[in-house]
CSV table of C-alpha atoms in Angstrom, one decimal:
chain,number,residue,atom,x,y,z
A,1,MET,CA,241.2,148.5,-8.6
A,2,SER,CA,237.2,149.5,-7.8
A,3,ASN,CA,236.5,153.3,-7.4
A,4,HIS,CA,236.1,152.7,-3.4
A,5,ASP,CA,239.8,151.2,-3.5
A,6,LEU,CA,240.9,155.1,-5.3
A,7,ILE,CA,238.9,157.4,-3.1
A,8,LEU,CA,240.9,155.7,0.1
A,9,SER,CA,244.4,155.6,-1.7
A,10,VAL,CA,244.2,159.2,-1.7
A,11,PRO,CA,245.8,160.6,0.6
A,12,THR,CA,244.1,163.1,3.2
A,13,PRO,CA,245.4,166.5,3.5
A,14,ALA,CA,246.3,168.1,6.6
A,15,ARG,CA,244.9,170.5,8.3
A,16,PRO,CA,246.8,174.2,8.0
A,17,TRP,CA,248.3,174.3,11.8
A,18,ARG,CA,246.2,178.1,11.8
A,19,GLU,CA,243.5,175.9,11.7
A,20,ARG,CA,244.3,173.4,14.6
A,21,LEU,CA,245.5,176.6,16.5
A,22,GLY,CA,242.2,177.9,16.1
A,23,SER,CA,240.1,174.5,17.4
A,24,ALA,CA,242.5,174.0,20.3
A,25,MET,CA,242.1,178.1,20.9
A,26,PRO,CA,238.2,178.1,22.9
A,27,LEU,CA,240.5,175.5,25.8
A,28,LEU,CA,244.1,177.2,25.6
A,29,VAL,CA,242.3,180.1,26.6
A,30,LEU,CA,239.8,179.0,29.3
A,31,GLY,CA,242.0,175.9,30.4
A,32,PRO,CA,244.1,177.8,33.1
A,33,SER,CA,240.5,179.9,34.4
A,34,LEU,CA,238.9,175.7,34.7
A,35,VAL,CA,242.2,174.5,36.9
A,36,ALA,CA,242.2,177.5,38.6
A,37,SER,CA,238.8,177.8,39.6
A,38,PHE,CA,238.4,174.1,40.3
A,39,VAL,CA,241.8,174.6,43.1
A,40,TYR,CA,240.3,177.8,44.3
A,41,VAL,CA,236.5,176.2,44.7
A,42,PHE,CA,237.3,172.4,45.9
A,43,VAL,CA,240.7,172.4,46.7
A,44,PHE,CA,241.2,175.2,49.0
A,45,THR,CA,237.5,174.0,50.1
A,46,GLY,CA,238.5,170.2,51.1
A,47,TRP,CA,241.5,171.7,52.7
A,48,THR,CA,239.1,174.1,54.3
A,49,LEU,CA,237.3,171.3,55.7
A,50,TYR,CA,240.4,169.1,56.9
A,51,ILE,CA,241.4,172.4,58.4
A,52,SER,CA,238.8,172.1,60.8
A,53,LEU,CA,239.0,168.8,61.5
A,54,SER,CA,241.9,169.6,62.3
A,55,ASN,CA,244.1,170.8,65.8
A,56,SER,CA,245.5,174.2,64.3
A,57,SER,CA,245.6,177.5,65.8
A,58,LEU,CA,248.5,179.3,64.9
A,59,LEU,CA,250.1,177.1,62.1
A,60,PRO,CA,247.8,174.6,60.2
A,61,THR,CA,248.4,170.9,61.3
A,62,TYR,CA,246.7,167.4,60.9
A,63,GLY,CA,246.4,166.5,64.5
A,64,PHE,CA,242.8,165.5,63.7
A,65,VAL,CA,240.4,166.5,66.5
A,66,GLY,CA,236.9,165.1,64.7
A,67,LEU,CA,233.7,168.0,65.4
A,68,ASP,CA,235.6,169.6,68.8
A,69,ASN,CA,236.1,172.6,66.7
A,70,TYR,CA,232.8,172.0,66.0
A,71,ALA,CA,230.9,171.4,69.0
A,72,SER,CA,233.0,174.6,70.4
A,73,LEU,CA,231.6,177.1,67.6
A,74,TRP,CA,228.3,176.4,68.7
A,75,ALA,CA,228.5,176.5,72.8
A,76,ASN,CA,230.1,180.0,72.2
A,77,ARG,CA,228.0,182.7,72.8
A,78,ARG,CA,228.9,184.8,70.2
A,79,TRP,CA,228.6,182.1,67.7
A,80,ASN,CA,225.5,182.2,68.4
A,81,ILE,CA,224.8,185.8,68.9
A,82,ALA,CA,226.6,186.1,65.0
A,83,TYR,CA,223.7,183.2,63.6
A,84,ASN,CA,221.0,185.1,65.4
A,85,ASN,CA,222.0,188.3,63.8
A,86,LEU,CA,222.1,186.6,60.1
A,87,PHE,CA,219.2,185.5,60.5
A,88,PHE,CA,217.4,188.4,61.1
A,89,PHE,CA,219.7,190.5,59.5
A,90,SER,CA,218.8,188.7,56.3
A,91,ALA,CA,215.1,188.6,56.6
A,92,PHE,CA,214.4,192.6,56.6
A,93,TYR,CA,217.3,193.2,54.9
A,94,ILE,CA,215.8,190.3,51.6
A,95,VAL,CA,212.7,192.0,51.9
A,96,GLY,CA,213.0,195.3,52.7
A,97,SER,CA,214.8,195.6,49.4
A,98,MET,CA,212.8,193.6,47.4
A,99,ALA,CA,210.0,195.9,48.8
A,100,VAL,CA,211.5,198.9,48.4
A,101,GLY,CA,213.2,198.5,44.8
A,102,LEU,CA,209.9,196.4,43.8
A,103,LEU,CA,207.9,199.7,44.5
A,104,LEU,CA,210.2,201.8,42.8
A,105,ALA,CA,210.1,199.9,39.6
A,106,ILE,CA,206.2,200.3,39.5
A,107,LEU,CA,206.4,203.7,39.9
A,108,ILE,CA,209.6,204.4,37.4
A,109,ASP,CA,207.4,202.1,34.9
A,110,GLN,CA,205.2,204.7,34.8
A,111,ARG,CA,206.3,206.4,32.4
A,112,VAL,CA,207.8,209.3,34.0
A,113,ARG,CA,209.5,211.8,33.4
A,114,GLY,CA,213.1,211.9,33.1
A,115,GLU,CA,213.1,208.1,33.8
A,116,ALA,CA,217.0,207.5,32.5
A,117,ALA,CA,217.9,209.7,36.0
A,118,TRP,CA,215.7,208.7,38.1
A,119,ARG,CA,217.4,205.1,36.8
A,120,THR,CA,220.9,206.4,37.9
A,121,ILE,CA,220.2,208.0,40.9
A,122,PHE,CA,218.3,204.9,42.2
A,123,LEU,CA,221.4,202.9,40.8
A,124,TYR,CA,224.7,204.2,41.9
A,125,PRO,CA,224.3,203.3,45.6
A,126,LEU,CA,224.3,199.8,43.3
A,127,ALA,CA,228.1,201.7,42.2
A,128,VAL,CA,229.7,202.4,46.0
A,129,SER,CA,231.5,199.8,48.3
A,130,PHE,CA,230.5,198.3,51.6
A,131,ILE,CA,233.1,199.6,52.8
A,132,VAL,CA,232.4,203.0,51.7
A,133,THR,CA,228.4,202.6,52.5
A,134,GLY,CA,229.1,201.3,56.0
A,135,THR,CA,231.9,204.3,56.1
A,136,VAL,CA,229.6,207.6,54.8
A,137,TRP,CA,226.6,206.0,56.7
A,138,SER,CA,228.8,205.9,60.3
A,139,TRP,CA,229.6,209.4,59.6
A,140,LEU,CA,225.7,209.9,59.7
A,141,TYR,CA,224.7,207.8,62.6
A,142,ASN,CA,227.6,209.5,64.8
A,143,PRO,CA,225.8,211.6,67.4
A,144,THR,CA,228.4,214.6,67.2
A,145,ASP,CA,228.5,214.6,63.9
A,146,GLY,CA,225.1,213.1,61.9
A,147,ILE,CA,222.1,213.7,61.6
A,148,GLN,CA,221.3,213.8,65.3
A,149,ALA,CA,223.9,216.5,65.4
A,150,MET,CA,222.1,218.4,62.3
A,151,VAL,CA,218.3,218.5,63.7
A,152,ARG,CA,219.8,219.7,66.9
A,153,GLY,CA,221.1,222.5,65.0
A,154,PHE,CA,217.9,223.4,64.4
A,155,GLY,CA,216.7,224.2,67.5
A,156,TRP,CA,215.4,220.6,68.3
A,157,THR,CA,217.4,220.2,70.9
A,158,SER,CA,216.1,216.9,72.6
A,159,PHE,CA,216.2,215.2,69.2
A,160,SER,CA,217.7,211.9,69.6
A,161,PHE,CA,219.1,209.3,66.4
A,162,ALA,CA,221.8,207.1,67.5
A,163,LEU,CA,220.8,203.9,65.8
A,164,ALA,CA,224.8,202.8,65.4
A,165,SER,CA,225.9,203.8,69.2
A,166,ASP,CA,222.6,201.3,70.9
A,167,ARG,CA,223.4,197.9,71.4
A,168,HIS,CA,219.4,197.0,70.8
A,169,TYR,CA,219.6,199.2,67.7
A,170,ALA,CA,222.2,198.3,66.5
A,171,ILE,CA,221.5,196.0,64.0
A,172,TYR,CA,218.4,198.0,62.0
A,173,ALA,CA,221.5,200.7,61.4
A,174,VAL,CA,223.1,197.7,59.7
A,175,ILE,CA,219.8,196.9,58.3
A,176,ILE,CA,218.7,200.2,56.9
A,177,THR,CA,222.2,200.5,55.4
A,178,GLY,CA,221.7,197.3,53.4
A,179,VAL,CA,218.2,197.8,52.6
A,180,TRP,CA,219.4,201.2,51.3
A,181,GLN,CA,222.5,200.2,49.0
A,182,ALA,CA,220.7,196.7,47.8
A,183,SER,CA,217.3,198.2,46.8
A,184,GLY,CA,218.8,199.6,43.4
A,185,PHE,CA,219.9,195.9,42.2
A,186,ALA,CA,216.3,194.5,43.1
A,187,MET,CA,215.1,197.8,40.8
A,188,ALA,CA,216.6,197.3,38.0
A,189,LEU,CA,215.8,193.1,37.8
A,190,PHE,CA,212.3,194.3,38.9
A,191,LEU,CA,212.4,196.6,36.5
A,192,ALA,CA,213.4,194.3,33.4
A,193,GLY,CA,210.5,191.7,34.6
A,194,LEU,CA,207.9,194.5,34.8
A,195,ARG,CA,209.2,195.4,30.9
A,196,SER,CA,209.4,192.1,29.5
A,197,VAL,CA,205.9,191.1,30.1
A,198,ASP,CA,204.0,191.2,26.8
A,199,GLN,CA,201.8,194.0,26.5
A,200,ASP,CA,198.9,191.9,24.9
A,201,LEU,CA,198.0,191.1,28.0
A,202,VAL,CA,197.8,194.5,29.7
A,203,LYS,CA,195.9,195.8,26.5
A,204,ALA,CA,193.6,192.6,26.9
A,205,ALA,CA,193.2,192.8,30.6
A,206,GLN,CA,192.5,196.8,29.7
A,207,ILE,CA,189.4,195.9,27.5
A,208,ASP,CA,187.9,194.1,30.6
A,209,GLY,CA,187.8,197.5,32.5
A,210,ALA,CA,190.3,195.9,35.4
A,211,SER,CA,192.2,198.9,37.4
A,212,THR,CA,196.0,200.0,37.0
A,213,PHE,CA,196.7,198.1,41.1
A,214,ARG,CA,194.8,195.2,39.8
A,215,ILE,CA,196.7,194.8,36.4
A,216,TYR,CA,200.0,194.5,38.8
A,217,ARG,CA,198.5,192.2,41.4
A,218,LYS,CA,196.6,189.1,38.9
A,219,VAL,CA,198.8,190.4,35.5
A,220,LEU,CA,202.2,191.7,36.4
A,221,LEU,CA,203.4,190.3,39.3
A,222,PRO,CA,202.0,186.9,39.1
A,223,THR,CA,204.3,187.2,35.9
A,224,ILE,CA,207.5,187.7,37.1
A,225,ALA,CA,207.4,186.0,39.9
A,226,PRO,CA,210.5,184.2,39.0
A,227,ILE,CA,212.5,187.7,39.4
A,228,PHE,CA,211.3,187.8,42.5
A,229,LEU,CA,213.0,184.4,43.8
A,230,ALA,CA,216.3,185.0,41.4
A,231,VAL,CA,216.5,188.2,43.7
A,232,ALA,CA,215.9,186.6,47.0
A,233,VAL,CA,218.4,184.0,46.1
A,234,ILE,CA,221.3,186.3,45.4
A,235,GLN,CA,220.3,188.7,48.4
A,236,ILE,CA,220.7,185.9,50.4
A,237,GLN,CA,223.9,184.7,49.7
A,238,PHE,CA,225.5,189.0,49.9
A,239,ALA,CA,223.6,188.4,53.1
A,240,ILE,CA,225.9,185.3,54.1
A,241,LYS,CA,229.1,186.6,53.2
A,242,THR,CA,228.2,189.8,54.8
A,243,PHE,CA,231.5,191.8,56.6
A,244,ASP,CA,232.7,194.7,55.1
A,245,LEU,CA,228.8,196.5,55.6
A,246,VAL,CA,229.2,195.4,59.2
A,247,ALA,CA,232.9,196.4,59.4
A,248,ALA,CA,232.8,199.9,58.4
A,249,LEU,CA,229.9,200.5,60.3
A,250,THR,CA,229.7,199.3,62.8
A,251,LYS,CA,233.2,197.2,63.6
A,252,GLY,CA,230.8,194.2,65.2
A,253,GLY,CA,229.3,196.5,67.9
A,254,PRO,CA,228.5,198.0,70.6
A,255,GLY,CA,229.9,195.1,73.0
A,256,ILE,CA,229.2,192.2,70.2
A,257,SER,CA,225.8,192.6,69.5
A,258,THR,CA,226.3,193.3,65.5
A,259,THR,CA,228.1,191.1,65.2
A,260,PHE,CA,228.2,188.0,62.0
A,261,PRO,CA,229.6,185.0,61.2
A,262,ALA,CA,232.0,186.6,58.6
A,263,ILE,CA,233.0,188.4,61.4
A,264,TYR,CA,233.6,185.9,64.0
A,265,VAL,CA,235.7,184.2,61.3
A,266,TYR,CA,237.6,186.2,60.4
A,267,ASP,CA,238.7,187.0,64.8
A,268,LEU,CA,239.2,183.3,65.0
A,269,MET,CA,241.5,183.0,62.0
A,270,PHE,CA,243.4,186.8,62.4
A,271,GLN,CA,243.2,187.9,65.8
A,272,ARG,CA,243.1,185.4,68.2
A,273,GLY,CA,245.3,182.2,66.4
A,274,GLN,CA,242.5,179.8,66.1
A,275,ILE,CA,242.1,178.1,62.5
A,276,GLY,CA,240.5,175.1,63.9
A,277,GLU,CA,237.7,177.2,64.7
A,278,GLY,CA,237.8,179.1,62.2
A,279,ALA,CA,237.6,176.8,59.8
A,280,ALA,CA,234.7,174.9,61.3
A,281,ALA,CA,233.1,178.5,61.1
A,282,ALA,CA,233.7,179.0,57.3
A,283,ILE,CA,232.6,175.6,56.6
A,284,MET,CA,229.2,176.9,58.5
A,285,MET,CA,229.3,180.0,56.1
A,286,LEU,CA,229.9,177.6,53.6
A,287,ALA,CA,226.2,175.0,54.6
A,288,ALA,CA,224.7,178.1,55.3
A,289,VAL,CA,224.7,180.0,51.3
A,290,ALA,CA,224.4,175.5,50.4
A,291,VAL,CA,221.7,175.0,51.6
A,292,VAL,CA,219.8,178.2,49.5
A,293,LEU,CA,222.4,177.6,46.6
A,294,VAL,CA,221.8,174.4,46.2
A,295,PRO,CA,217.9,173.1,45.6
A,296,TYR,CA,217.1,177.4,44.0
A,297,SER,CA,220.1,175.4,40.8
A,298,PHE,CA,217.9,172.4,41.2
A,299,TRP,CA,215.3,174.1,40.6
A,300,VAL,CA,216.7,176.1,37.6
A,301,VAL,CA,217.6,172.9,36.2
A,302,TRP,CA,213.8,171.8,36.1
A,303,ARG,CA,212.0,175.1,35.5
A,304,ARG,CA,214.2,174.8,32.0
A,305,ARG,CA,213.7,170.6,32.0
A,306,LYS,CA,209.9,171.4,32.2
A,307,GLU,CA,209.9,174.4,29.9
A,308,ALA,CA,212.1,172.0,26.8
A,309,GLY,CA,209.5,169.6,27.0
A,310,HIS,CA,206.5,171.9,26.8
A,311,GLY,CA,208.4,173.7,23.9
């Protein structure tokens, strides 16, 4: 009998049950979450898509009506106002929060005294929910109890500040409040990006005689360009899902001047009992999110592969 046959004849000892349990533990821990995530995202998305093609009203039914709900949705004036508000709000909300956040990050990046305290103050709005933010700012915008009443109490009796009560300017009240809420988040990401830039680049620019403004414009900001895109994408998906801020601040009014898609979806499904059309509106919101996130995901994958190729 050869040595090879002797080796094959030796029985392999069974693995201890603790070792087998340890090997299976990641799957046991992650399995339920993965199954729940799959059901929550893909199964419910598919079900909502089918409901949007059905004649559902108060309760889900499965009579197929094709794209009738989508046609009815886009023929509705309130939905069109809601979608226009979404684009108008998103543009000012994203640009405004990024501009304010970048300015705060640059100021803090100057190694100011009490930096930790300033960071905490600017990040504080991020710890407050949109419901609380909307409620507090609705008090400030209230003509009888808010900023207008306070200034008039100081003697300026002709002062007028009632943004949330004017149907032509109420959308700006939502934008200002949203920018106040989101600027701290943008500041945190920009500041982290500025602090991660190789200081040798900054020192080389200083040796060449570049001013502080030129160093930021030519060295620091181009280096953190990917962070601008990441902040914009995150803010866009927040803007598309805007519901609680508007519900607490203006309730979609005055009239329908600050109606947003999420507000309209809630109204269709839980106030009017038009589940089919509400599901169609929800699918349109999902499409808006996908238009932003899918290209961004492909860009992130392409960028990682490009960096790996250069590495």
